[in-house]
Coordinates of C-alpha atoms in Angstrom, one line a residue:
M1 CA -0.1 -0.2 0.9
F2 CA 3.3 2.5 0.7
Q3 CA 4.2 2.1 -2.3
G4 CA 2.1 2.0 -4.9
L5 CA 2.9 -2.1 -5.5
G6 CA 0.4 -4.0 -7.7
A7 CA -0.9 -7.3 -7.1
G8 CA 1.1 -9.3 -9.8
E9 CA 4.8 -7.4 -8.3
A10 CA 3.6 -7.9 -4.6
A11 CA 3.0 -11.6 -5.8
R12 CA 6.9 -12.1 -6.8
L13 CA 8.7 -10.9 -4.8
D14 CA 10.6 -13.1 -2.8
V15 CA 12.2 -13.3 0.7
K16 CA 15.6 -12.5 -0.5
D17 CA 14.4 -9.3 -2.0
V18 CA 14.3 -7.5 1.3
D19 CA 16.7 -5.6 2.6
L20 CA 15.2 -4.7 6.6
E21 CA 18.6 -3.6 7.2
G22 CA 19.1 -0.9 5.1
G23 CA 15.1 -0.4 4.6
L24 CA 14.9 -1.2 0.6
L25 CA 13.0 -3.4 -1.6
P26 CA 13.8 -4.0 -4.3
V27 CA 11.0 -4.4 -7.0
P28 CA 11.9 -6.6 -10.2
G29 CA 11.0 -5.8 -13.4
S30 CA 7.8 -7.3 -15.4
R31 CA 6.8 -7.1 -18.9
I32 CA 5.5 -4.5 -18.6
R33 CA 6.9 -2.7 -15.6
E34 CA 10.2 -1.2 -14.6
G35 CA 12.0 -2.7 -11.6
R36 CA 12.8 0.0 -8.8
T37 CA 14.5 -0.5 -5.6
L38 CA 12.0 1.7 -3.0
E39 CA 12.6 3.0 0.1
L40 CA 10.6 1.6 3.3
S41 CA 9.2 3.3 6.0
G42 CA 9.7 2.2 9.6
V43 CA 6.3 0.9 10.4
Q44 CA 6.9 -1.1 6.7
V45 CA 10.6 -2.6 8.1
L46 CA 8.8 -3.4 12.1
G47 CA 5.3 -4.9 10.0
L48 CA 8.0 -7.2 7.8
H49 CA 10.0 -7.6 10.2
R50 CA 7.1 -9.5 13.0
Y51 CA 5.1 -11.0 9.1
L52 CA 9.0 -12.4 8.4
L53 CA 9.6 -13.9 12.1
E54 CA 5.9 -14.3 13.1
S55 CA 3.4 -15.0 10.4
R56 CA 4.8 -16.2 7.5
G57 CA 6.2 -19.0 8.4
A58 CA 2.9 -20.2 10.9
I59 CA 1.0 -19.7 7.1
L60 CA 4.2 -22.1 5.6
R61 CA 3.5 -24.9 8.3
D62 CA -0.1 -24.3 9.4
T63 CA -0.5 -25.1 4.7
G64 CA 2.4 -26.8 4.4
K65 CA 3.9 -25.2 1.8
E66 CA 7.6 -24.5 0.4
T67 CA 8.1 -21.3 -0.9
Q68 CA 10.7 -18.4 -0.9
R69 CA 8.0 -15.4 -1.9
L70 CA 7.3 -13.3 0.3
F71 CA 4.1 -13.4 0.2
V72 CA 2.1 -16.8 0.6
S73 CA -1.9 -17.3 1.2
A74 CA -3.3 -18.2 3.9
G75 CA -5.0 -20.8 1.7
S76 CA -4.7 -23.7 -0.2
G77 CA -3.9 -22.2 -3.6
A78 CA -0.9 -21.7 -4.6
K79 CA -1.7 -17.8 -6.1
L80 CA -1.5 -14.6 -3.8
N81 CA -4.1 -13.4 -6.5
N82 CA -7.1 -15.5 -4.5
A83 CA -5.5 -14.5 -1.1
L84 CA -6.6 -10.8 -2.6
S85 CA -9.2 -11.6 -3.5
V86 CA -10.5 -12.4 -0.3
L87 CA -9.3 -9.2 1.2
M88 CA -10.4 -7.2 -1.4
R89 CA -14.2 -8.7 -0.6
E90 CA -13.6 -8.2 3.0
L91 CA -12.7 -4.2 2.6
R92 CA -15.3 -3.5 0.0
G93 CA -17.9 -4.6 2.6
R94 CA -16.0 -2.2 5.7
H95 CA -16.0 0.5 3.6
P96 CA -18.3 0.8 0.6
W97 CA -16.4 3.2 -1.7
F98 CA -13.0 1.2 -1.7
R99 CA -13.1 -0.9 -5.4
N100 CA -9.9 -2.6 -5.7
V101 CA -6.0 -2.9 -5.8
R102 CA -5.8 -0.7 -8.5
Q103 CA -7.7 2.0 -7.2
I104 CA -4.5 1.8 -4.3
R105 CA -2.1 2.1 -6.0
S106 CA -3.7 5.0 -8.1
S107 CA -4.4 7.2 -5.0
R108 CA 0.0 6.3 -4.2
I109 CA 0.5 7.7 -7.6
A110 CA -1.6 10.5 -7.4
L111 CA 0.2 11.8 -3.7
W112 CA 3.4 11.2 -5.3
L113 CA 2.7 13.4 -7.6
K114 CA 1.5 16.3 -5.2
E115 CA 5.3 15.5 -3.5
H116 CA 7.7 14.5 -5.9
D117 CA 8.5 15.9 -9.5
I118 CA 7.2 13.5 -12.1
R119 CA 10.3 11.1 -13.2
E120 CA 10.7 10.3 -9.5
V121 CA 7.2 9.2 -9.3
Q122 CA 7.2 7.1 -12.7
Y123 CA 10.7 5.5 -11.2
L124 CA 8.5 4.9 -8.3
A125 CA 5.4 4.1 -10.0
G126 CA 7.1 2.2 -12.2
H127 CA 6.5 2.6 -15.2
R128 CA 8.3 3.0 -18.4
Y129 CA 7.2 6.5 -19.7
V130 CA 6.1 9.3 -18.8
S131 CA 2.9 9.7 -20.5
S132 CA 2.4 6.5 -18.0
T133 CA 2.5 8.5 -15.0
E134 CA 1.0 11.8 -16.7
R135 CA -2.4 10.2 -17.7
Y136 CA -2.8 10.9 -13.0
Q137 CA -2.1 13.7 -13.6
A138 CA -4.9 14.5 -16.0
A139 CA -6.7 12.5 -13.5
D140 CA -5.8 14.8 -11.3
L141 CA -7.1 17.9 -12.9
D142 CA -10.6 16.3 -14.0
A143 CA -11.0 15.9 -10.3
L144 CA -10.5 19.8 -9.3
H145 CA -12.4 21.0 -12.4
R146 CA -15.7 18.7 -11.6
S147 CA -14.7 20.6 -7.5
L148 CA -14.5 24.0 -9.0
S149 CA -17.5 23.9 -11.3
R150 CA -19.9 22.3 -8.2
H151 CA -18.5 24.8 -5.9
H152 CA -17.7 28.2 -8.4
P153 CA -20.3 30.4 -8.0
L154 CA -21.2 31.0 -11.7
G155 CA -21.0 27.8 -12.9

């Protein structure tokens, strides 16, 4: 969530990828995204450390799975997408405005655009082309236009 990872990117991470001491997460590239190294916040380092020490081992023991993937599902399926689907249903039940993982990624990219220049956001998002990042700026401008027309005294 903090890193704007896509579901596929999260599913491809291996335990060896995580550098808790350096607070870094190398994200391997794919057919559609560039690889990058992201900085982890203190909260993320502590959460991942706890997950690696306690939760992940318990999940592997309980399910009998053997994998080097960082994130594993607690169910019988091998794919993380199945576990994410269950999580998404739960989140939609609690928060009706919530749609999917892509919405979280889009929100993170929009926030980055407010904090960093477009080339840095392109890197953080793993976009191959800056035009992919620019689309998130346009979406933000559309929201501003809608808000302006709704609240403008002459509108």
